[in-house]
XYZ file of C-alpha atoms in Angstrom:
492
model
C 46.924 115.714 96.355
C 49.551 112.881 96.683
C 52.549 112.277 94.685
C 51.454 110.467 91.327
C 54.121 107.038 91.988
C 52.910 106.865 95.389
C 49.566 106.639 94.302
C 50.370 104.144 91.519
C 52.709 101.914 93.413
C 50.003 101.979 96.826
C 47.476 101.147 93.933
C 49.922 98.213 92.407
C 50.971 96.615 96.061
C 49.867 93.078 96.225
C 47.824 92.140 99.068
C 45.727 88.768 99.379
C 42.737 89.453 98.280
C 43.703 90.726 95.105
C 46.401 87.954 94.354
C 42.505 85.467 94.778
C 40.511 88.023 93.120
C 43.084 88.002 89.621
C 41.864 87.805 86.297
C 42.437 84.717 84.555
C 44.737 85.861 81.020
C 42.906 85.862 77.408
C 45.515 83.803 75.558
C 43.833 84.962 72.072
C 45.762 88.565 72.421
C 48.709 87.135 74.617
C 51.440 90.211 73.142
C 54.352 89.484 70.612
C 58.255 89.659 72.326
C 59.578 92.092 69.627
C 58.518 93.473 66.951
C 58.145 92.221 63.237
C 59.607 95.068 60.443
C 58.391 94.246 57.401
C 61.467 95.938 55.316
C 64.688 96.320 52.815
C 67.013 98.025 54.513
C 68.039 95.229 57.357
C 71.605 94.378 58.046
C 72.725 90.861 59.419
C 74.816 91.494 62.276
C 75.437 87.796 62.863
C 78.874 87.261 61.097
C 80.360 88.716 64.202
C 79.319 86.720 65.874
C 81.116 83.552 64.558
C 84.576 84.158 67.429
C 83.776 82.118 70.634
C 82.072 83.510 73.210
C 85.204 83.623 75.923
C 87.392 86.268 72.862
C 84.493 88.466 73.217
C 86.871 90.716 74.635
C 89.729 91.670 72.207
C 88.863 95.857 70.535
C 89.873 97.258 66.996
C 92.730 99.898 68.680
C 91.020 102.845 66.824
C 87.066 102.362 68.775
C 83.760 100.842 68.221
C 82.052 99.652 65.324
C 79.596 96.771 63.729
C 82.442 93.599 65.564
C 81.564 95.672 69.018
C 77.833 96.777 67.602
C 77.052 93.131 67.121
C 78.409 91.521 70.342
C 77.265 94.435 72.774
C 73.507 94.002 71.218
C 73.624 90.060 71.790
C 75.060 90.838 74.924
C 73.300 92.951 76.663
C 68.248 91.818 75.220
C 70.270 88.492 72.573
C 69.468 85.400 72.099
C 71.484 83.183 74.049
C 68.809 79.791 73.844
C 65.766 78.499 72.574
C 63.537 75.734 74.547
C 60.926 73.873 73.034
C 58.154 73.968 74.570
C 55.870 71.802 71.762
C 57.309 70.182 68.772
C 57.187 72.479 66.330
C 57.208 75.800 68.591
C 60.397 76.535 71.329
C 60.597 80.183 73.666
C 64.268 82.328 72.370
C 66.531 82.017 75.590
C 67.428 85.760 76.190
C 70.650 87.298 77.452
C 68.500 89.784 80.318
C 65.610 87.494 82.452
C 61.994 89.332 81.712
C 59.375 88.267 84.249
C 56.949 86.021 82.354
C 59.034 86.415 79.184
C 56.949 88.941 78.485
C 60.069 91.269 77.872
C 58.409 94.642 76.729
C 61.976 96.192 75.965
C 62.867 97.134 72.663
C 66.329 98.569 71.803
C 67.275 100.736 68.835
C 69.983 102.789 67.715
C 71.086 106.134 66.484
C 73.700 105.588 64.763
C 76.362 108.605 63.699
C 79.520 107.232 62.275
C 80.436 104.025 61.925
C 82.071 101.709 60.245
C 79.440 100.113 57.337
C 76.813 101.750 58.839
C 74.811 104.849 57.382
C 74.036 107.109 59.911
C 70.032 107.173 61.521
C 67.956 105.502 63.255
C 67.624 101.073 62.956
C 65.874 98.935 65.338
C 67.907 95.697 67.095
C 65.792 92.361 65.901
C 66.543 90.172 68.286
C 65.162 86.784 66.135
C 67.613 87.592 63.515
C 70.178 88.913 65.085
C 69.672 91.931 62.045
C 69.223 96.247 61.639
C 67.135 97.393 60.262
C 66.568 101.239 59.523
C 64.100 103.063 60.195
C 65.580 106.418 59.202
C 68.716 107.964 57.960
C 70.808 110.350 59.594
C 73.025 111.041 61.928
C 70.465 111.761 65.152
C 73.003 111.760 67.980
C 73.023 115.704 68.319
C 69.767 115.964 68.638
C 69.686 113.217 71.313
C 72.357 115.099 73.614
C 70.921 117.521 73.635
C 67.595 115.840 74.820
C 69.964 114.764 77.472
C 70.910 117.827 78.452
C 74.428 118.031 76.081
C 75.335 114.856 78.276
C 79.556 114.021 79.163
C 78.886 110.883 77.736
C 78.252 112.052 74.138
C 82.691 112.553 73.590
C 83.792 110.462 70.879
C 80.130 107.922 70.913
C 79.573 106.700 67.734
C 76.293 105.337 68.315
C 73.589 105.029 71.358
C 71.332 102.771 72.338
C 67.888 104.139 73.564
C 65.446 101.325 75.439
C 61.742 101.680 75.433
C 59.570 99.544 77.219
C 56.595 98.912 75.401
C 53.850 99.142 78.295
C 51.291 96.205 76.855
C 53.416 93.163 76.773
C 53.370 93.643 80.483
C 49.885 94.798 80.951
C 48.663 91.978 79.452
C 49.042 89.645 82.084
C 50.364 91.941 85.363
C 47.714 94.373 84.249
C 48.772 98.037 86.352
C 51.898 96.591 88.225
C 52.892 95.939 84.452
C 54.562 98.792 84.649
C 56.607 97.853 87.610
C 58.218 95.104 85.744
C 58.400 96.641 82.997
C 61.249 99.155 84.154
C 62.895 96.237 85.921
C 63.190 94.625 83.235
C 65.462 97.404 80.874
C 66.755 98.081 84.045
C 67.845 93.762 83.913
C 69.440 95.223 79.466
C 71.176 97.878 81.328
C 73.247 95.717 83.189
C 74.207 93.491 80.755
C 75.827 96.952 79.091
C 77.164 98.027 81.463
C 78.635 93.842 82.565
C 80.139 93.685 78.816
C 81.034 97.080 77.508
C 84.667 96.345 79.375
C 85.089 93.733 77.090
C 84.528 95.283 73.403
C 86.201 97.769 75.352
C 83.996 99.942 74.931
C 82.280 102.933 78.660
C 79.104 102.186 78.284
C 77.226 104.982 79.824
C 73.333 105.032 80.835
C 71.829 108.693 80.975
C 67.533 108.509 82.823
C 67.569 111.989 82.920
C 66.430 113.659 79.787
C 63.474 115.282 77.359
C 60.582 112.324 77.124
C 58.425 114.115 74.398
C 62.951 114.876 72.669
C 62.928 111.616 72.519
C 59.959 109.822 71.805
C 59.447 112.290 68.286
C 62.684 112.239 67.554
C 61.115 107.825 67.611
C 58.302 109.070 66.740
C 56.954 106.933 70.156
C 53.514 107.065 70.804
C 53.785 107.379 74.540
C 50.638 105.311 76.098
C 52.031 102.323 74.179
C 55.970 102.913 73.493
C 58.384 105.475 75.705
C 62.029 105.981 76.055
C 63.050 104.891 79.289
C 67.044 105.192 79.125
C 69.737 106.818 76.707
C 72.980 105.071 76.424
C 76.038 106.481 73.641
C 78.245 104.071 73.929
C 81.820 105.293 73.199
C 85.896 103.654 72.826
C 87.487 103.050 75.702
C 87.352 102.644 79.639
C 86.687 106.058 80.751
C 85.368 106.204 84.541
C 81.948 104.979 85.333
C 79.915 108.073 86.367
C 76.391 108.043 85.546
C 74.462 110.390 83.639
C 72.709 112.868 84.645
C 68.986 112.822 87.217
C 67.021 115.757 86.558
C 63.588 116.240 88.899
C 60.470 116.126 87.363
C 58.063 118.717 88.057
C 54.781 118.448 90.585
C 51.337 117.710 88.194
C 48.793 117.721 90.448
C 47.058 114.096 89.237
C 44.470 111.836 90.636
C 45.595 107.834 89.403
C 42.472 105.055 89.430
C 43.703 101.456 88.156
C 41.394 100.284 85.249
C 40.738 96.338 83.919
C 43.308 96.521 81.160
C 41.124 94.289 79.112
C 43.199 95.301 75.304
C 46.069 97.312 74.665
C 44.256 100.805 73.926
C 42.645 100.485 77.758
C 46.366 101.985 78.511
C 45.572 105.192 77.207
C 43.580 105.896 80.154
C 45.694 104.281 82.200
C 47.581 104.844 86.832
C 50.399 102.920 83.796
C 50.491 106.372 81.461
C 49.327 109.379 83.444
C 51.771 108.355 86.067
C 54.833 108.300 83.324
C 53.770 111.028 82.321
C 54.068 112.446 85.474
C 57.274 111.940 85.336
C 58.531 113.284 82.619
C 60.761 115.659 82.045
C 59.975 118.487 79.666
C 63.657 120.378 80.541
C 66.441 120.045 82.493
C 64.923 120.925 86.077
C 68.059 119.809 88.189
C 66.902 117.694 91.232
C 67.423 118.629 95.210
C 70.157 118.228 96.769
C 70.941 113.936 98.711
C 72.213 112.299 101.132
C 75.456 112.296 100.746
C 75.845 108.461 99.335
C 75.788 105.366 99.672
C 75.819 104.330 102.938
C 79.272 104.291 105.018
C 80.986 101.294 106.083
C 80.568 101.384 110.078
C 82.594 99.522 112.304
C 79.932 97.769 112.836
C 79.789 97.064 109.630
C 80.512 93.069 108.852
C 83.536 93.420 106.161
C 83.114 91.118 102.431
C 85.434 89.768 99.941
C 85.862 91.824 97.061
C 85.032 91.160 93.610
C 88.018 90.637 92.385
C 88.251 88.553 89.195
C 84.250 89.593 88.262
C 84.630 91.464 85.136
C 86.726 88.716 83.118
C 83.981 85.497 83.243
C 80.541 88.091 82.342
C 80.836 86.663 78.439
C 80.601 83.534 79.620
C 78.219 84.488 82.905
C 75.684 86.056 80.837
C 75.276 83.199 77.751
C 74.925 80.527 81.091
C 73.091 83.185 83.546
C 69.175 81.487 84.095
C 66.756 82.345 85.980
C 67.797 79.993 89.340
C 64.112 78.001 90.035
C 65.673 75.606 91.338
C 67.406 76.035 95.281
C 69.352 73.119 96.205
C 68.845 74.695 99.372
C 72.747 74.130 100.208
C 74.647 77.379 102.275
C 76.858 79.142 100.314
C 80.133 80.509 101.395
C 79.655 85.044 102.793
C 82.822 85.253 100.583
C 80.074 84.162 97.516
C 77.504 86.050 99.272
C 79.347 89.529 99.655
C 81.305 88.896 96.137
C 77.739 88.931 94.526
C 77.070 92.104 95.977
C 80.303 94.195 95.314
C 79.424 93.089 91.842
C 76.497 94.323 91.477
C 76.887 97.798 93.079
C 79.705 98.517 90.779
C 83.074 98.445 93.386
C 86.013 99.326 92.184
C 84.059 101.221 89.982
C 83.225 99.356 87.235
C 79.307 101.179 87.346
C 78.487 103.757 88.797
C 73.640 104.172 89.889
C 72.703 107.802 90.568
C 70.256 106.651 93.221
C 72.346 105.339 95.283
C 75.102 108.405 94.948
C 72.330 110.254 95.830
C 71.892 107.916 99.419
C 68.055 107.261 97.895
C 68.725 103.516 96.676
C 69.359 101.069 99.585
C 69.137 98.140 100.056
C 69.205 94.403 102.824
C 70.772 90.964 102.716
C 68.940 88.679 104.013
C 70.921 86.242 105.541
C 68.892 82.190 105.974
C 72.386 79.531 105.071
C 75.196 81.939 104.617
C 78.431 79.668 105.946
C 79.914 82.526 107.596
C 77.444 84.686 108.911
C 74.725 84.760 111.762
C 71.233 84.473 109.930
C 69.937 87.780 109.883
C 68.613 91.437 108.257
C 71.711 93.110 107.230
C 71.725 96.185 105.860
C 73.908 96.974 102.662
C 76.563 99.414 102.953
C 78.786 101.314 100.299
C 79.480 99.602 96.475
C 78.756 95.947 98.644
C 81.483 95.868 100.668
C 79.619 95.484 103.936
C 76.641 94.873 105.959
C 76.059 96.007 109.060
C 73.842 93.708 111.790
C 70.490 95.083 111.378
C 67.730 91.828 113.672
C 69.658 88.827 113.444
C 67.282 84.875 113.333
C 66.431 82.903 110.445
C 63.820 84.895 108.999
C 62.785 82.756 105.433
C 59.560 81.525 106.881
C 58.231 85.091 106.610
C 60.584 86.294 104.170
C 58.884 82.927 101.963
C 55.170 84.516 102.764
C 56.367 87.977 101.709
C 57.217 86.136 98.770
C 53.687 84.831 97.914
C 54.767 81.157 98.520
C 57.091 81.018 96.140
C 59.369 77.914 96.009
C 62.615 79.442 95.481
C 62.536 81.945 98.616
C 62.158 78.218 101.384
C 64.633 76.962 99.073
C 67.609 80.018 99.296
C 70.390 80.523 100.467
C 70.493 84.684 100.772
C 68.267 87.505 99.546
C 68.865 91.014 98.323
C 66.310 93.493 99.345
C 66.171 96.646 96.704
C 63.850 99.802 98.131
C 64.303 103.523 98.892
C 63.179 105.776 101.116
C 60.121 107.481 99.143
C 60.204 110.842 101.324
C 63.175 111.997 100.572
C 62.983 109.930 96.348
C 60.195 112.110 95.639
C 61.390 115.365 97.956
C 64.548 114.962 95.499
C 63.719 113.542 91.714
C 59.711 114.177 92.318
C 57.914 111.199 90.044
C 60.775 111.015 88.191
C 62.088 108.603 91.150
C 59.595 106.034 90.468
C 61.446 105.187 87.278
C 65.123 105.823 88.029
C 64.760 103.488 91.284
C 63.683 100.754 89.134
C 65.693 101.510 86.583
C 68.661 101.103 88.552
C 67.504 97.895 90.663
C 66.695 95.914 87.793
C 71.136 96.750 86.873
C 72.040 95.653 89.766
C 69.920 93.092 90.105
C 70.604 91.545 86.815
C 75.079 92.898 88.054
C 74.021 90.213 91.654
C 72.491 87.846 88.756
C 75.204 87.574 86.405
C 77.985 87.701 89.859
C 76.033 84.629 91.016
C 76.405 82.396 88.030
C 80.159 83.640 87.622
C 80.887 81.884 90.912
C 79.056 78.750 90.525
C 75.942 79.065 91.623
C 71.454 80.788 90.809
C 69.921 84.022 91.322
C 66.030 84.679 90.560
C 64.618 88.610 90.403
C 60.876 88.237 92.841
C 58.392 90.851 90.848
C 55.388 89.816 93.035
C 55.658 90.310 96.316
C 53.007 91.010 99.411
C 54.657 94.913 99.401
C 53.408 95.665 103.177
C 54.001 92.231 104.480
C 57.981 92.693 103.266
C 58.470 96.718 104.681
C 57.027 95.182 107.153
C 59.939 92.393 108.215
C 62.458 94.944 107.187
C 61.229 96.805 110.025
C 59.807 99.684 107.329
C 56.861 102.201 107.123
C 54.830 100.545 103.842
C 54.960 103.966 102.505
C 58.277 103.091 101.291
C 59.351 101.786 97.316
C 60.424 97.679 97.512
C 62.136 97.859 95.102
C 63.505 94.375 93.835
C 63.813 90.803 95.947
C 66.837 89.098 94.329
C 67.463 84.885 95.592
C 70.614 83.267 95.705
C 71.543 79.970 96.233
C 73.260 76.695 95.112
C 72.472 75.018 92.399
C 72.478 71.554 90.862
C 74.812 71.517 87.640
């Protein structure tokens, strides 16, 4: 029987027929973007946001406390603005982008020794920037055990747990919504790793953990909400190192896409079926990888280092908006190179386990880049070089592959993250699907932040014809196209 992850991926591919036959949305059951928890056990974090945003860097030498926690949450997944959509209603804008503005990622806090905060488990209330206490008691030891004793917990006074609420995306995107949940959670991880250094904090995401143990601590029903990342935060700037990536055991399972007309349908869905198939109950070692990111070859075009972008991240996170209207003007090769370098952590600021295992791969598509011939290039190293694969302007094909979205017709370049299916499953089993989409979302968000810091626009694309895009990139249709992200000039 085929692996559930590959069956799910095939079931959720867009085709011209499936896009034409898409169901209309039932707005009467639109899910809320946040949890509303009624409790008197609330702590406002707003007093810690009074300082100007550009002053977010200084942190107490003694460690990370409520000041750093408040800013980490705000920059990670908090409110950064509002737009009016009706006379008496507005849309809150978040630091992390979300497909369809559905925001399926919830953030929880497990607090240990944090001055001014009782040990316990909390939910982060995004609209009010508050913590709501759910349960008392220091659970950091239990979380560390669930992560196989992950060393990232050393000295950490608190840990964030990112979850996905599947229905928030499934309401609009049906079974394909699980992909969006993972990518959106990756966006939050991208913000956290980008802002951590400004708070004198080490943010070290852990994606390999015992699902039942973590979900059980929070009483999650994994048919509706489940943990996707465990993120201990410790004081100081330690070297970047990814958390463990375990393999999930083979589970014979037959998946079939469901209509998903209401949240209860998820219990029989391919979404929940795959998520459960990719669960780990123990620290099952992965097979040996291929030995790291693609090495920079002597035929590769060297790229500029992303020097100076780190210091611009607080403002970049606050200013970032999905660049939906590009001018069509070209961008310099230096800008593309710096954005790629920051995205992949060139210089050691962040590490990606799937990239180090040799399975998270990337192409850069150049359409209008000064100093670079139009064509398709393999991204080598940590965004250190571009290896020509196929020259020629492929804009029209990319436009058609991306459902005719106008941003693909006017962008100057695009990053496309992908993975070889067989090698990925051989390494990590079905859990590879989670790892790859989470880390693709993280890379994609860092690419967007770098673009913003450089004065450009960027926007991810969740809707595309999978097989057509694979064909454009000369990949077999069985491989996994994870996430295209566009880059271009914008006005203002």
